[in-house]
Short mmCIF file of C-alpha atoms in Angstrom, two decimals:
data_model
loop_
_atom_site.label_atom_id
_atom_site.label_comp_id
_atom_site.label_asym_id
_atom_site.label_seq_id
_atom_site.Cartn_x
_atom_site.Cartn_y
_atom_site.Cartn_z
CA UNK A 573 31.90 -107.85 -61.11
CA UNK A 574 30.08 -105.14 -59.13
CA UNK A 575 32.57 -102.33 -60.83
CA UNK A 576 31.89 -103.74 -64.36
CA UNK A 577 28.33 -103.54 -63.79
CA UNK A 578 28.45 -100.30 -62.09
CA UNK A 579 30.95 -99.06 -65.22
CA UNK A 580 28.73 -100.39 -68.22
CA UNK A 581 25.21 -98.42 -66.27
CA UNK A 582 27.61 -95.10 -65.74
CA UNK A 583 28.07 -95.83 -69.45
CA UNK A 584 24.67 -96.86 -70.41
CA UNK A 585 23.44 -93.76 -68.30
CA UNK A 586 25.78 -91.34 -70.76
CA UNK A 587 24.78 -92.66 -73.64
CA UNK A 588 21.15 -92.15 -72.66
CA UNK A 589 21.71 -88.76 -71.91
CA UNK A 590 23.26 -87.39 -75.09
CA UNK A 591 20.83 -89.49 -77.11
CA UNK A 592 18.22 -87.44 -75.37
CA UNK A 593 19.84 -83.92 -76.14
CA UNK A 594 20.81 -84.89 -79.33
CA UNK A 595 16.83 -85.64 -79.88
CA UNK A 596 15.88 -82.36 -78.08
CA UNK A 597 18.70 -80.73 -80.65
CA UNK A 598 16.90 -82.40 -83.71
CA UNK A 599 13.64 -81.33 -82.69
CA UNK A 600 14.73 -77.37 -81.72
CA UNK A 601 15.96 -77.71 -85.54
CA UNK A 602 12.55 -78.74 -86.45
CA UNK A 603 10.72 -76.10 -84.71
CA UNK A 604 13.17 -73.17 -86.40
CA UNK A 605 12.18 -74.55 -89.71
CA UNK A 606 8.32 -74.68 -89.43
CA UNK A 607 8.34 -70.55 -89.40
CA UNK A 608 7.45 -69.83 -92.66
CA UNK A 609 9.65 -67.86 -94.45
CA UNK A 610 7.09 -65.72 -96.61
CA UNK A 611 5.55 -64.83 -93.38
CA UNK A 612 9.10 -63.80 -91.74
CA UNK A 613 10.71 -62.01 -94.57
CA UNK A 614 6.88 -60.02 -94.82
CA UNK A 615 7.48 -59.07 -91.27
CA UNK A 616 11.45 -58.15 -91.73
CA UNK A 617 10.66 -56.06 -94.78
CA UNK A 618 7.65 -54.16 -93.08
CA UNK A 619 9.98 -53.30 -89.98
CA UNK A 620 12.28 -51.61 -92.74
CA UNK A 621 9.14 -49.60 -94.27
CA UNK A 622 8.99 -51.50 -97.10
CA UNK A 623 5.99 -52.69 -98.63
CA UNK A 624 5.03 -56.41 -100.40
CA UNK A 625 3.40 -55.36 -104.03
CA UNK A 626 3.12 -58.41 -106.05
CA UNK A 627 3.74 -57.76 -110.27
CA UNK A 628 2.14 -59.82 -112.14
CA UNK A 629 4.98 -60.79 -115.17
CA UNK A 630 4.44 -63.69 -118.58
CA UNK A 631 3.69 -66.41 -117.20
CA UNK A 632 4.97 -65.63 -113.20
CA UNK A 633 3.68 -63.40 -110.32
CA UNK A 634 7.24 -62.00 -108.68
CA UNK A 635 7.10 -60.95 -105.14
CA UNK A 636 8.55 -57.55 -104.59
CA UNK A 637 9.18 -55.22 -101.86
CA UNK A 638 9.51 -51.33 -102.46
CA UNK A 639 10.54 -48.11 -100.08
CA UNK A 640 10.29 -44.50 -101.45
CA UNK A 641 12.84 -42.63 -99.74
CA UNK A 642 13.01 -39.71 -101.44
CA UNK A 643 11.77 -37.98 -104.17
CA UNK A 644 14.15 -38.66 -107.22
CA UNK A 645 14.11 -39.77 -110.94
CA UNK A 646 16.55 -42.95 -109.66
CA UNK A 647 15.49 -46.89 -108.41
CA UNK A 648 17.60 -48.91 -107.01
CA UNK A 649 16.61 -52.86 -108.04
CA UNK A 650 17.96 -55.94 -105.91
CA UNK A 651 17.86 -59.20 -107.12
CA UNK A 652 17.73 -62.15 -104.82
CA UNK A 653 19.97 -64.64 -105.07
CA UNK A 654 18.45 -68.32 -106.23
CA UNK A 655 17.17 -69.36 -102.47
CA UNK A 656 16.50 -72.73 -101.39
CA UNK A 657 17.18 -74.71 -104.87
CA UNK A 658 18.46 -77.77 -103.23
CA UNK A 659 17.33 -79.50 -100.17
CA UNK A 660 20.67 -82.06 -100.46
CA UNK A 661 23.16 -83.11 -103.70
CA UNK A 662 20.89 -85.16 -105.11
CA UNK A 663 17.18 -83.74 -104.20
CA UNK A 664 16.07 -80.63 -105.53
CA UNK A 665 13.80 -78.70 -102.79
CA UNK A 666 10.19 -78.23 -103.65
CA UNK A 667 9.99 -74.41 -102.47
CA UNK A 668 12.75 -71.57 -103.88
CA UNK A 669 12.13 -69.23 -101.61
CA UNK A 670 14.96 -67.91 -99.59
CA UNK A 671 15.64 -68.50 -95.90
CA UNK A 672 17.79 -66.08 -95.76
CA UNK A 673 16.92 -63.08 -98.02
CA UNK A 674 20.27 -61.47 -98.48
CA UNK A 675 19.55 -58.94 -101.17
CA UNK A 676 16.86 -57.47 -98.99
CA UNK A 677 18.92 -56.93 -96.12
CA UNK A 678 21.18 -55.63 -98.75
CA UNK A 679 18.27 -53.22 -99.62
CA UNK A 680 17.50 -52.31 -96.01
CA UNK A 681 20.74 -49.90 -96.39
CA UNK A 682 20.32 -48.33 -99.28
CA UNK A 683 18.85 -44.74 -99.28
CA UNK A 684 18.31 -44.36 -102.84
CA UNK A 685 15.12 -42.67 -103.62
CA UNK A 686 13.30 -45.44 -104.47
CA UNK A 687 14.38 -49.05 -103.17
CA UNK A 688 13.11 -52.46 -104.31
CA UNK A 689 13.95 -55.68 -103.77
CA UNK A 690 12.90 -58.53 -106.48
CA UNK A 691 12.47 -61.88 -105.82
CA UNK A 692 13.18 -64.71 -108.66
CA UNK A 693 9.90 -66.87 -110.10
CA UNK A 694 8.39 -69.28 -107.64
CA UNK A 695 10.11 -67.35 -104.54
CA UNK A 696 7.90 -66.50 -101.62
CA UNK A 697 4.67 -67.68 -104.35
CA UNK A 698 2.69 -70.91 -102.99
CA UNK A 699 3.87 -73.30 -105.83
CA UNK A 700 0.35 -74.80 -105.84
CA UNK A 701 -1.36 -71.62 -106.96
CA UNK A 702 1.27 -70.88 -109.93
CA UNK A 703 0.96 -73.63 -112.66
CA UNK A 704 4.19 -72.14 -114.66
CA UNK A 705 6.26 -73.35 -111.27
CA UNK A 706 7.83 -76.28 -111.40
CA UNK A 707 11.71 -77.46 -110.55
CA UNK A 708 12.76 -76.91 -113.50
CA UNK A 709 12.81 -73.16 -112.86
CA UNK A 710 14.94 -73.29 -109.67
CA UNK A 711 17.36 -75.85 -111.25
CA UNK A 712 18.42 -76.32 -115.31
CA UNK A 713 16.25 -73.22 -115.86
CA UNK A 714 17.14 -70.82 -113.40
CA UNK A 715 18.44 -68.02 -116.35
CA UNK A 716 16.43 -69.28 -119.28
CA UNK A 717 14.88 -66.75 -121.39
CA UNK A 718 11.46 -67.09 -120.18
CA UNK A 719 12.81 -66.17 -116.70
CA UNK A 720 15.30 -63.55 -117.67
CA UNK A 721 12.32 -61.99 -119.98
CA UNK A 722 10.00 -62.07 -116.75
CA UNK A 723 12.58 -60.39 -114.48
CA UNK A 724 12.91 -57.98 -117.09
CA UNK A 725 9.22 -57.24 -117.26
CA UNK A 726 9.06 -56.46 -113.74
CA UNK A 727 12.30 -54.42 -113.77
CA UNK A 728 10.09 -52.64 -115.84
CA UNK A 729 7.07 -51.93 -114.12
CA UNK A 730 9.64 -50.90 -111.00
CA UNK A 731 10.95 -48.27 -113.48
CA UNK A 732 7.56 -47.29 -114.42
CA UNK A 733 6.05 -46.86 -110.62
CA UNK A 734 8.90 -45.13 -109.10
CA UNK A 735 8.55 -42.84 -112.96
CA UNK A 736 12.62 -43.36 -112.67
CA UNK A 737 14.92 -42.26 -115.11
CA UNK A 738 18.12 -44.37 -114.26
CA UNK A 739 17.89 -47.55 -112.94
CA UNK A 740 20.48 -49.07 -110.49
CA UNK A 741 21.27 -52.98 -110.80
CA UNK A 742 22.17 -54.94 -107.95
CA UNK A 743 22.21 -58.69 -107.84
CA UNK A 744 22.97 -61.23 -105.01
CA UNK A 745 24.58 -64.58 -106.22
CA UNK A 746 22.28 -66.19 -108.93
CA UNK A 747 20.63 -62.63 -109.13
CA UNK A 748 23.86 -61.48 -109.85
CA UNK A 749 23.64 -63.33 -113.56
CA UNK A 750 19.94 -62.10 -113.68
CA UNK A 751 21.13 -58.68 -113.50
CA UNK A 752 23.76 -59.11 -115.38
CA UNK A 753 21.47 -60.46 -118.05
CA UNK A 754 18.88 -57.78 -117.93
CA UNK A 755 21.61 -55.30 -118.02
CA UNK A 756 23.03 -56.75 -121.40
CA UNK A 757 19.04 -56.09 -122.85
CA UNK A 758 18.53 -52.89 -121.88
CA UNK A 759 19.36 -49.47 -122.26
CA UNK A 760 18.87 -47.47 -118.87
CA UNK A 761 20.83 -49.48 -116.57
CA UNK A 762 22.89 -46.52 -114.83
CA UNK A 763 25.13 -48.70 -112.61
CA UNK A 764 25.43 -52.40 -111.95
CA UNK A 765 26.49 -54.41 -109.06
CA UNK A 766 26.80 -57.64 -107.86
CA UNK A 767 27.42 -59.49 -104.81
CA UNK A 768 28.45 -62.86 -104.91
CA UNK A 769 27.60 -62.88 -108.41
CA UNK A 770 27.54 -66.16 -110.51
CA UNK A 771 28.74 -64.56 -113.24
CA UNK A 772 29.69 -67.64 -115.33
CA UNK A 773 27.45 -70.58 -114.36
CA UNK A 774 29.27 -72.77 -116.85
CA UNK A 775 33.12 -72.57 -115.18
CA UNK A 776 31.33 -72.25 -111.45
CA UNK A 777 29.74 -75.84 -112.34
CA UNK A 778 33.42 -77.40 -113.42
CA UNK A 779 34.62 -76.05 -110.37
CA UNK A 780 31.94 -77.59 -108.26
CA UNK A 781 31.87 -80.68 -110.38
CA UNK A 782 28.13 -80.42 -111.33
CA UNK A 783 26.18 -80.67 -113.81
CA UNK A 784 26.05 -77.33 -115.98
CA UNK A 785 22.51 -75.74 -116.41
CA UNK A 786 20.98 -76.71 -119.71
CA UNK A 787 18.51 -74.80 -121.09
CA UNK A 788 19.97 -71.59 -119.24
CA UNK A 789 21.91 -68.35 -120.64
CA UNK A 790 25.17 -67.18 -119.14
CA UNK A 791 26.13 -64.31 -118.14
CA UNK A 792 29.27 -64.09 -119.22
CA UNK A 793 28.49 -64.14 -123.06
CA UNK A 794 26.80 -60.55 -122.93
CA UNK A 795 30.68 -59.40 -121.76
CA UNK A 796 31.16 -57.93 -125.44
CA UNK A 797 28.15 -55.74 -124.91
CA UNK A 798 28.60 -54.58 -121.51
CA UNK A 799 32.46 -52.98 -121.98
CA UNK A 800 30.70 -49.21 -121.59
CA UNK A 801 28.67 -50.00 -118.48
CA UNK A 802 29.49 -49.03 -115.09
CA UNK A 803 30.20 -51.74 -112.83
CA UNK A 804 31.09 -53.01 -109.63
CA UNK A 805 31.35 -56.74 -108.48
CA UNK A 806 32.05 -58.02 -105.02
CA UNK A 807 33.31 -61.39 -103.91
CA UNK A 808 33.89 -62.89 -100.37
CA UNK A 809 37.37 -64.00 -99.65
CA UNK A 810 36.33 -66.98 -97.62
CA UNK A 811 33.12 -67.69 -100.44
CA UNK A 812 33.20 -71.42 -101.16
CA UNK A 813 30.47 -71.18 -103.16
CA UNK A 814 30.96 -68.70 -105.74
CA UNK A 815 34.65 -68.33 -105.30
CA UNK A 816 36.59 -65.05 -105.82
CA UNK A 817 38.02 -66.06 -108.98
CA UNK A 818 34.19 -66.20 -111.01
CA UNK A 819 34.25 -62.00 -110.39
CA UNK A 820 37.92 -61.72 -111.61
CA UNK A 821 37.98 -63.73 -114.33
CA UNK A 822 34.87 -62.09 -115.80
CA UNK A 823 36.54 -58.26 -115.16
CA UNK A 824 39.44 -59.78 -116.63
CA UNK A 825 37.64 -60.61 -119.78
CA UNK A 826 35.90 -57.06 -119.66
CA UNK A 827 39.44 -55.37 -119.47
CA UNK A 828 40.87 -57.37 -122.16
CA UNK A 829 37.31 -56.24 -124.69
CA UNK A 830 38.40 -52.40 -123.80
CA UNK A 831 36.55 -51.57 -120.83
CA UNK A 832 37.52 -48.60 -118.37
CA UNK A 833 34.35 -49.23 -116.58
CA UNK A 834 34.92 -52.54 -114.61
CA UNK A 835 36.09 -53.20 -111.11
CA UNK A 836 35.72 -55.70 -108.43
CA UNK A 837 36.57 -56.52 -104.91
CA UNK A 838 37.27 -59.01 -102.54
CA UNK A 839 35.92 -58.68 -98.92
CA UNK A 840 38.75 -59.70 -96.57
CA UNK A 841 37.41 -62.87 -94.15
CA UNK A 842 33.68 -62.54 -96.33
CA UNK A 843 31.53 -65.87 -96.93
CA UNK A 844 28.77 -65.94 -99.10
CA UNK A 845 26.65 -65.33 -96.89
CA UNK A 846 28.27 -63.49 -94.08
CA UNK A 847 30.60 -60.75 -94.32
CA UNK A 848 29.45 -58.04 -97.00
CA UNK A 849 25.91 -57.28 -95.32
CA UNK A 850 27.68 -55.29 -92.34
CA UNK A 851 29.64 -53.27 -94.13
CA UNK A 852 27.38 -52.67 -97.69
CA UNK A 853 26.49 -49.04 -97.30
CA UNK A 854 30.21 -48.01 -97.10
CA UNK A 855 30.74 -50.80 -100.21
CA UNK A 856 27.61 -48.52 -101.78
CA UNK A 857 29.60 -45.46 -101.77
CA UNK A 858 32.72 -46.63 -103.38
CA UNK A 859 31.99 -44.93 -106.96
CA UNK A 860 30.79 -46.93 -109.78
CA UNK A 861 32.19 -45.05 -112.94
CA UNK A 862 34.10 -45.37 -116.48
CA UNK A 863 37.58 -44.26 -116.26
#
């Protein structure tokens, strides 16, 4: 009787114990996520020399962050991706902006002349002060007109403070389509990349099972119009988010329309989120030319 008793306190003791460090686990969790990102990504992009100048667009103010490197006639634009849309499956967050800002660390490497990094509406703005926020943006909306037509506004103020010539594209996941997008409306887009791009919202959403985005454009419509653009798109190998295939298939279709102009690549072992950013300024000098 004394062993059993002794056995179900050893066990009672145990059980205790990893209750209490799965607690302490929970509430380390917690702590990490009360730093505020706008507050973390100002401090990451001022260690880098770059500088938070907010451009006011119809109907959103977009955060950007800008570096003059050189003088030059070129800019070099990245895109962030579409951040922190979804808190679970089923509940859409209440704040866009990124945890982990990719395309700026993307940005960090590039030594154009002029660097800027672009965030999407509703990223790294306090939703309370911006009355044209709401989920909608981050969700169904996410490339509707009236947030591909504010992108494109502030693409081109970018051109006009840096007094560029040729503008370089590059967009991370969901600002891969934005890019793509602005590219297909404009007329002095010298280059355009993408990392991670969703490139095709409509055939990523069959593949994920979910819902497609009403009341957004896609990307992959504009292909007809983009054959004579340089271009480079980059996939992970390992990406379970935007798979491989999304980047193919849309070169595929470009090759097939004519174009000598297309290429992509798939990072060997490469997430979406891990993978590319170590090794992006050798993927920046691989040339992106027409055949």
């Amino acid at each position: 009787m004394r062993q059993r008793t002794g056995l179900f306190c050893a066990k009672k003791t145990l059980f205790m114990l990893l209750t209490l460090l799965y607690l302490n686990g929970c509430m380390s969790v917690g702590k990490k996520q009360t730093i505020d990102p706008r507050l973390e990504t100002d401090r990451l992009a001022k260690a880098h020399g770059f500088q938070k100048i907010p451009i006011q667009t119809n109907p959103f103010l977009l955060t950007s962050y800008q570096k003059r490197n050189s003088n030059g006639k070129e800019i070099a634009i990245y895109i962030e991706g579409d951040g922190r849309t979804w808190i679970s499956r089923h509940q859409l967050s209440n704040d866009p902006t990124p945890r982990q800002p990719l395309a700026l660390k993307l940005a960090f490497q590039d030594r154009s002349p002029m660097v800027a990094y672009l965030a999407r509406p509703c990223q790294y703005t306090p939703i309370a002060t911006e009355p044209a926020c709401d989920a909608r943006i981050w969700s169904n909306l996410r490339f509707s007109e009236r947030v591909v037509a504010a992108m494109n506004e502030a693409i081109t103020a970018l051109k006009n403070t840096a007094q560029a010539d040729k503008i370089h594209l590059i967009g991370f996941s969901g600002g891969g389509a934005i890019a793509v997008l602005i590219a297909d409306r404009r007329n002095d887009i010298a280059t355009l990349r993408t990392v991670a791009g969703d490139l095709d919202p409509t055939r990523l959403s069959e593949y994920h099972h979910t819902t497609p985005l009403t009341g957004s454009l896609n990307p992959s419509d504009a292909i007809p119009r983009l054959i004579d653009l340089p271009q480079y798109h980059f996939s992970g190998e390992k990406d379970t988010i935007v798979p491989p295939f999304i980047a193919q298939t849309f070169v595929l279709r470009l090759n097939q329309q004519g174009s000598h102009c297309a290429k992509y690549k798939i990072i060997p072992k490469a997430t979406h989120h891990e993978g590319i950013e170590s090794i992006w300024s050798t993927l920046l000098q691989l040339p992106v030319t027409c055949l």
